mmCIF file of C-alpha atoms in Angstrom:
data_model
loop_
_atom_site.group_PDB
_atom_site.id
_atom_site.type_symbol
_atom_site.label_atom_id
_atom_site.label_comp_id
_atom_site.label_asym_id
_atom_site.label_seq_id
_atom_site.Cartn_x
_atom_site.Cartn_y
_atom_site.Cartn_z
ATOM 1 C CA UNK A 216 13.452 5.935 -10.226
ATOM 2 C CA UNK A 217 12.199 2.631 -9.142
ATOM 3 C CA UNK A 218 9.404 0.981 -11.793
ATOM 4 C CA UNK A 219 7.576 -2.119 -10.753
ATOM 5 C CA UNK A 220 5.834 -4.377 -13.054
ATOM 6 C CA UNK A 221 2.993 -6.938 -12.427
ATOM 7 C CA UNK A 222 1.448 -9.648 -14.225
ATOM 8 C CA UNK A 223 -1.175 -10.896 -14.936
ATOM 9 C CA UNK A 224 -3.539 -8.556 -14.114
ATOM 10 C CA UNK A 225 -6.372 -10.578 -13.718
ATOM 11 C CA UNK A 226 -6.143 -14.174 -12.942
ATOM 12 C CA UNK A 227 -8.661 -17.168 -12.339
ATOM 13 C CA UNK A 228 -7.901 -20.390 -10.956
ATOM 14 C CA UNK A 229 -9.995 -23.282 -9.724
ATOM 15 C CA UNK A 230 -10.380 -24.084 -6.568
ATOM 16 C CA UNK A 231 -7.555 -26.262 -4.839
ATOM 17 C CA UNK A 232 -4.815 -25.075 -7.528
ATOM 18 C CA UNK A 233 -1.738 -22.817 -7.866
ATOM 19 C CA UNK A 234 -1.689 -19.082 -8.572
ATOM 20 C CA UNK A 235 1.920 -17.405 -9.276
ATOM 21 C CA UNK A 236 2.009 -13.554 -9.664
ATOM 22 C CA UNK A 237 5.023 -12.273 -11.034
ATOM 23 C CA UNK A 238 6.765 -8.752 -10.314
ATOM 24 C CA UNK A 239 9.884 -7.007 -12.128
ATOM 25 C CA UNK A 240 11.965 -4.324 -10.604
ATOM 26 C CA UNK A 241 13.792 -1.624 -11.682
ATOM 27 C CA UNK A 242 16.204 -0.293 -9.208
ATOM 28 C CA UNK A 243 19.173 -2.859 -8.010
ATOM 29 C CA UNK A 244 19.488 -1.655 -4.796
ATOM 30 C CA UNK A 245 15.838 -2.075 -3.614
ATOM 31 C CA UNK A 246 16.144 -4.354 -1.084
ATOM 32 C CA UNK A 247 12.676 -5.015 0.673
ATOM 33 C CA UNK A 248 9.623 -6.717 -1.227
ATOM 34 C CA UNK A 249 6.409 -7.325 0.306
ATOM 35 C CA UNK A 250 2.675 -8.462 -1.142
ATOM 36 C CA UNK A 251 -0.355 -6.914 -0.315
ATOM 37 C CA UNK A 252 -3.715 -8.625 -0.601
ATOM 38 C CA UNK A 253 -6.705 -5.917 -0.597
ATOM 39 C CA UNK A 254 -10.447 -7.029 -0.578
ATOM 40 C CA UNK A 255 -12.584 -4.449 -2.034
ATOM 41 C CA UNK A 256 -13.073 -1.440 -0.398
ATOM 42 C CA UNK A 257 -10.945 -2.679 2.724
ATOM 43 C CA UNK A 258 -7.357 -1.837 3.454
ATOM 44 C CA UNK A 259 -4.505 -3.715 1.955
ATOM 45 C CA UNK A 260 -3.066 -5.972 4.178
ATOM 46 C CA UNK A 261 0.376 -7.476 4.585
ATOM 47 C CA UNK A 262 0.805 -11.261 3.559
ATOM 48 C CA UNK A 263 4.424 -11.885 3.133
ATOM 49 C CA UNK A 264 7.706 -9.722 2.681
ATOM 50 C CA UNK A 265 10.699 -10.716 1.515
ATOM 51 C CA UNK A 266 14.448 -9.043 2.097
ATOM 52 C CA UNK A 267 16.924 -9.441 -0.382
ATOM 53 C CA UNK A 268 18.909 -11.281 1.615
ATOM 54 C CA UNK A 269 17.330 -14.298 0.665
ATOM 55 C CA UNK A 270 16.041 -15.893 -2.218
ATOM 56 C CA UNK A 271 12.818 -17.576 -0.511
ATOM 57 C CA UNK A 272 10.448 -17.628 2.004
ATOM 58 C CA UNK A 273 7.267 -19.563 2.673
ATOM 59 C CA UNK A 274 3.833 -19.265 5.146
ATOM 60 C CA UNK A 275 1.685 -22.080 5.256
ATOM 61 C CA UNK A 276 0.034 -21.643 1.766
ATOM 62 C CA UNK A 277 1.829 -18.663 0.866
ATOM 63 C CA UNK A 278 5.347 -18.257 -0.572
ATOM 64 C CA UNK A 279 7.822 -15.709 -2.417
ATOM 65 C CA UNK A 280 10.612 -16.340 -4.474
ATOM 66 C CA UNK A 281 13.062 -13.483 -4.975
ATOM 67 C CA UNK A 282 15.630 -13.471 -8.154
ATOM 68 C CA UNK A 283 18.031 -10.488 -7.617
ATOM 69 C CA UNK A 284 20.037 -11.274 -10.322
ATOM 70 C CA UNK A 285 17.202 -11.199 -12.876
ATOM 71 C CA UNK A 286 15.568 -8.496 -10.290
ATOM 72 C CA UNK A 287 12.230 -10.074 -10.252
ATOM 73 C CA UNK A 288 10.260 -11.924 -7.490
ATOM 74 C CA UNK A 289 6.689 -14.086 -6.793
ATOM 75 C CA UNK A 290 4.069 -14.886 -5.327
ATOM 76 C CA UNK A 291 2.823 -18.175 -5.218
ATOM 77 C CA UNK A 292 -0.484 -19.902 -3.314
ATOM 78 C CA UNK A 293 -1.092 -23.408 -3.381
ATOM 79 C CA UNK A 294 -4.475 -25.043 -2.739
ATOM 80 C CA UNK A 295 -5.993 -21.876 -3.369
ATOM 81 C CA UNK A 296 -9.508 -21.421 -1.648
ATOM 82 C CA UNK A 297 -12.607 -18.646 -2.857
ATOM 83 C CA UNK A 298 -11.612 -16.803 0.376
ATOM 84 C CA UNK A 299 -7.920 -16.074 -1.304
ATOM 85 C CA UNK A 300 -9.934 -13.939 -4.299
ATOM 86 C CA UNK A 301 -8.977 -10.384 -3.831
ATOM 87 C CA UNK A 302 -6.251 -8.093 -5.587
ATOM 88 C CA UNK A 303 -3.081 -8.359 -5.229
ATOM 89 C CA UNK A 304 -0.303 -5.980 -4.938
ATOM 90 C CA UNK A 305 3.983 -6.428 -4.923
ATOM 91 C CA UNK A 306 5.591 -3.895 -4.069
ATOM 92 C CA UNK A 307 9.748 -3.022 -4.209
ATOM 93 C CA UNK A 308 11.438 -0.659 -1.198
ATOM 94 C CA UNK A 309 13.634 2.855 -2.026
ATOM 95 C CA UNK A 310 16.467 2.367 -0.437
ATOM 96 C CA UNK A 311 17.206 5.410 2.428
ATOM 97 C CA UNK A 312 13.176 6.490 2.341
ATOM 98 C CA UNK A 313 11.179 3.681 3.638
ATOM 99 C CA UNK A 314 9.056 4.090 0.670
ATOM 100 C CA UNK A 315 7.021 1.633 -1.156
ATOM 101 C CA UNK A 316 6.466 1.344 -5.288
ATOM 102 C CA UNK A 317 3.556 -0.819 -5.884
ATOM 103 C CA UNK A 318 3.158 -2.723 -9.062
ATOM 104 C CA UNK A 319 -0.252 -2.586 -10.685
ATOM 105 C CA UNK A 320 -2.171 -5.471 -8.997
ATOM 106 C CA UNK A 321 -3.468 -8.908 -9.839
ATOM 107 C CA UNK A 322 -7.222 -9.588 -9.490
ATOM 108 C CA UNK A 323 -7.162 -13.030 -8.280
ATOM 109 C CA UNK A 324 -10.464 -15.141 -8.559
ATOM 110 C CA UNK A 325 -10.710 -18.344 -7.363
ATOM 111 C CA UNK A 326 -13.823 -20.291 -8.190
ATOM 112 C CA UNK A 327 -15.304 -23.036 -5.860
ATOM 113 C CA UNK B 241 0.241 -5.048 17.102
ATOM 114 C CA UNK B 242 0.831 -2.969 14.365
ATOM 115 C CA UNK B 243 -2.869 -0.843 14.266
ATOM 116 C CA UNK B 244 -3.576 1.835 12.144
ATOM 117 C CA UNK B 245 -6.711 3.529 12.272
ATOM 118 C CA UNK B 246 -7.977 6.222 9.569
ATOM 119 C CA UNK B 247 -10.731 8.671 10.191
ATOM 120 C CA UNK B 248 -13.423 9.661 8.534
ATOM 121 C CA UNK B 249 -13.746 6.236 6.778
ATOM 122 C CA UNK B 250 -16.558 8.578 3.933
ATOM 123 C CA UNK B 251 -17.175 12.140 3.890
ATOM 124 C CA UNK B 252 -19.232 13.488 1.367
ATOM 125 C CA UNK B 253 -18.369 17.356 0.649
ATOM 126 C CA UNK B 254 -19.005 20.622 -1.454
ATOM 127 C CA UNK B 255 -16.543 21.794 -3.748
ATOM 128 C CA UNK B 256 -14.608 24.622 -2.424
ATOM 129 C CA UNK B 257 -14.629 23.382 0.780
ATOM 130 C CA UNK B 258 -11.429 21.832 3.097
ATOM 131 C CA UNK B 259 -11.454 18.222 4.598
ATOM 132 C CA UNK B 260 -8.881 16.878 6.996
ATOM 133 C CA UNK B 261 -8.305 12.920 7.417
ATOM 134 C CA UNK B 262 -6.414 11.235 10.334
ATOM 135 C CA UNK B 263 -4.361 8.543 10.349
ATOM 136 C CA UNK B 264 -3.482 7.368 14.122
ATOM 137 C CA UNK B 265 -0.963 4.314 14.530
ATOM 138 C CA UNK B 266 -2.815 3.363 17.618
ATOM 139 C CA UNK B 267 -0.239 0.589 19.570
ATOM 140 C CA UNK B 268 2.722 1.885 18.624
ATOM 141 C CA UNK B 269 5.036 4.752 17.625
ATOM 142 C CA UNK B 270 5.286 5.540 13.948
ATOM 143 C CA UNK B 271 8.230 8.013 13.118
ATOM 144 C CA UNK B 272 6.962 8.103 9.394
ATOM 145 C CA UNK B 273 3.717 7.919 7.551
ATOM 146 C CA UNK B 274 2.568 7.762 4.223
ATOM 147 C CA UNK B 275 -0.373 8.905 2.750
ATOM 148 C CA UNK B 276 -1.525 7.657 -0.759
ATOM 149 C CA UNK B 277 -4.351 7.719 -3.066
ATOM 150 C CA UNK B 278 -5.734 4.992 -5.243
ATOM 151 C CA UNK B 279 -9.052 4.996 -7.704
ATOM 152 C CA UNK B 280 -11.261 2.252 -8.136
ATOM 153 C CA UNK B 281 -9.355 -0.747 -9.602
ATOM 154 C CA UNK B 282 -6.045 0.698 -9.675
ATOM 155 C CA UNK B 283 -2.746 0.276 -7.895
ATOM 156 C CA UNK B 284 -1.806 2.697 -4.529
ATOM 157 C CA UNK B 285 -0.377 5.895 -5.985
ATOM 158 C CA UNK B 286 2.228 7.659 -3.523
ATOM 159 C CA UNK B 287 1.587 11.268 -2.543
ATOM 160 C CA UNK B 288 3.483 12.380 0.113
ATOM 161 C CA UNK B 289 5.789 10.908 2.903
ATOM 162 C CA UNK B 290 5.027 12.490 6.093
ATOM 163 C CA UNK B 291 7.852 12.743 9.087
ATOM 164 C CA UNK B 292 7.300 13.611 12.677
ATOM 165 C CA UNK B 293 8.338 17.066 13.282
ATOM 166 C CA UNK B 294 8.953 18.220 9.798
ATOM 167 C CA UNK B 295 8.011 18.782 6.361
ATOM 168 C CA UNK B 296 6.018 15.942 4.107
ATOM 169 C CA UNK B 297 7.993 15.276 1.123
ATOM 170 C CA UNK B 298 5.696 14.936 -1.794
ATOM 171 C CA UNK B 299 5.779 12.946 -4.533
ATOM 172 C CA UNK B 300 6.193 14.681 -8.580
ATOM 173 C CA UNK B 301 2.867 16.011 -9.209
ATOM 174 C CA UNK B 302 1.398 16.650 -6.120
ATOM 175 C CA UNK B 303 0.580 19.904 -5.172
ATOM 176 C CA UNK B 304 1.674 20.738 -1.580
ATOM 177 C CA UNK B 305 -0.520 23.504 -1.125
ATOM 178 C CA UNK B 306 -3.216 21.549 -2.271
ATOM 179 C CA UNK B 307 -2.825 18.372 0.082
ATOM 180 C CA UNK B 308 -1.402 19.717 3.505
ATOM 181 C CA UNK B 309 0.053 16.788 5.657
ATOM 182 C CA UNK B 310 0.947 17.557 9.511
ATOM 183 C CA UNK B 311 2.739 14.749 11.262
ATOM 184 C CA UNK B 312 2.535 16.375 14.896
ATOM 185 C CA UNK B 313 3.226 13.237 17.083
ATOM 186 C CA UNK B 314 4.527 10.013 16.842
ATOM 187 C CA UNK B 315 1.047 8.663 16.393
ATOM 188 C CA UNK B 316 -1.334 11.215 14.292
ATOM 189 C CA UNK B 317 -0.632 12.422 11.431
ATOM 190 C CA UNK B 318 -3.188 14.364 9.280
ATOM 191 C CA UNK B 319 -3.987 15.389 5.396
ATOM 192 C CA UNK B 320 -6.140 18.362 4.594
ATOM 193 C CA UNK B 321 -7.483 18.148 0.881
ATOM 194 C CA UNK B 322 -8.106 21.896 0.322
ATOM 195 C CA UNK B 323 -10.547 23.334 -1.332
ATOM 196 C CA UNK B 324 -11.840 20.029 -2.519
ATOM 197 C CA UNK B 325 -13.179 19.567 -6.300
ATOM 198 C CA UNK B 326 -14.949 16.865 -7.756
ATOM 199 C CA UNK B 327 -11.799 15.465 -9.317
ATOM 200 C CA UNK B 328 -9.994 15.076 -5.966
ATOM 201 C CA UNK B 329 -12.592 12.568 -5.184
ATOM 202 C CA UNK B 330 -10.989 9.283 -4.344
ATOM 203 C CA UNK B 331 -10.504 6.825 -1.766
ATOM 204 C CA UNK B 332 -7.457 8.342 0.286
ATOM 205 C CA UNK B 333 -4.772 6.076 2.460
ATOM 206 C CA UNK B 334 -2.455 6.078 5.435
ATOM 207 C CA UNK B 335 0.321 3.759 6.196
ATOM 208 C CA UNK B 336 2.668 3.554 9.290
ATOM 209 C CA UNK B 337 5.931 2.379 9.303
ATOM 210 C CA UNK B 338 6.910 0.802 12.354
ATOM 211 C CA UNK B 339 5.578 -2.129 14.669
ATOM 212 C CA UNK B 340 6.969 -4.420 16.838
ATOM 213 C CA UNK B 341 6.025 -7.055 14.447
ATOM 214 C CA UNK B 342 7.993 -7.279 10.907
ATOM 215 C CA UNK B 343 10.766 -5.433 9.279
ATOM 216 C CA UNK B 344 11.665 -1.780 9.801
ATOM 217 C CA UNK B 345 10.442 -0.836 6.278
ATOM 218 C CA UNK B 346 6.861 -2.902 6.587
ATOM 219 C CA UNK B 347 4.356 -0.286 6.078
ATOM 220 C CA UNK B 348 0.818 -1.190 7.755
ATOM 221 C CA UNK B 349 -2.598 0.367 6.360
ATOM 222 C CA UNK B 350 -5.177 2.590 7.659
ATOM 223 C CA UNK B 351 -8.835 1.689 6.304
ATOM 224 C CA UNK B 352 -8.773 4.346 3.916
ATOM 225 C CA UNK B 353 -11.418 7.383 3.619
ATOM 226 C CA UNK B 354 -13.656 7.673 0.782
ATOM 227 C CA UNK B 355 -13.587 11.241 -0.235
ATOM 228 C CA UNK B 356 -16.714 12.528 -2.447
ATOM 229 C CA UNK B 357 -16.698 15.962 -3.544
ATOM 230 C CA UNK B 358 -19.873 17.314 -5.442
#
């Protein structure tokens, strides 16, 4: 079945740089990739998504790359504020199910 | 758009006894849930996929009897943690797939309930 990998697991940047989270999938056919960012004890929330359709997408700060070939895909925040420090999540679609495998998380802290 | 809700957000419990959790998509129609589980600092761990007007399908290692799911409408669907124990404790999720907003396979989340079970 699908396996999704994520790295780093914890990651600290100052503020006003660059933080890239990387994810690895398993299952070729998966076809729908979104990021979660989850504040503790809150619900994770949607940030970006990504079909496999394309191989890039971008939101203001935010921004995914997707590599089908190498079946891996990012996320990548520029100018990075203390208000972007939470854990993040990628996550890879099962084809036919609608379901989501989510990769282990990133703890992002960004210090002021 | 796109508004889950989850209810209770905590409930504190004796072992032995059942709890039941909601998960409402409240502004608009969500023809599958899923319900997950996650413990502190780790990822969201997949339990069951719940359908309106059938069987959940659960995920290897679940017990079915254990964690009953009812998806009765297009906007409520509900997981009963029977006869809780201590390690069942956890903080318990809802998604909805569905929304105006998005792609067909975006999932939104409920809050989450905090289950305690002493």
């Amino acid at each position: 079945g699908e396996n999704v990998e994520q790295h780093p697991s914890t990651l600290s940047v100052q503020e006003g740089d660059s933080a890239v989270i990387k994810c690895t999938y398993s299952d070729s056919a998966s076809n729908y990739f979104p990021w979660y960012k989850q504040e503790l004890g809150k619900r994770p929330q949607l940030i970006i998504d990504i079909r496999s359709n394309v191989g890039e997408k971008k939101d203001q700060r935010i921004a995914v790359t997707l590599n089908k070939t190498a079946k891996h895909f990012s996320l990548h925040i520029t100018e990075t504020q203390p208000e972007d420090s939470a854990v993040y999540f990628c996550a890879a679609s099962i084809p036919r199910t609608g379901k989501l495998i989510f990769g282990q998380g990133t703890t992002l802290q960004v210090k002021p | 758009g796109a508004v889950v809700s989850q209810h209770p957000s905590r409930v504190i419990c004796k072992s032995g006894t059942s709890v039941k959790i909601e998960c409402r998509s409240l502004d608009f129609q969500a023809t599958t849930m899923f319900w997950y589980r996650q413990f502190p600092k780790k990822s969201l761990m997949l339990m069951a996929t719940s359908n309106e007007g059938s069987k959940a399908t659960y995920e290897q290692g679940v017990e079915k009897d254990k964690f009953l799911i009812n998806h009765a409408s297009l906007t409520l669907s509900t997981l009963t943690v029977t006869s809780a124990h201590p390690e069942d404790s956890s903080f318990y999720i809802c998604s909805a797939r569905g929304g105006r907003q998005g792609a067909r396979e975006t999932q939104y989340f409920g809050p989450g309930t905090r289950l305690l079970v002493l």
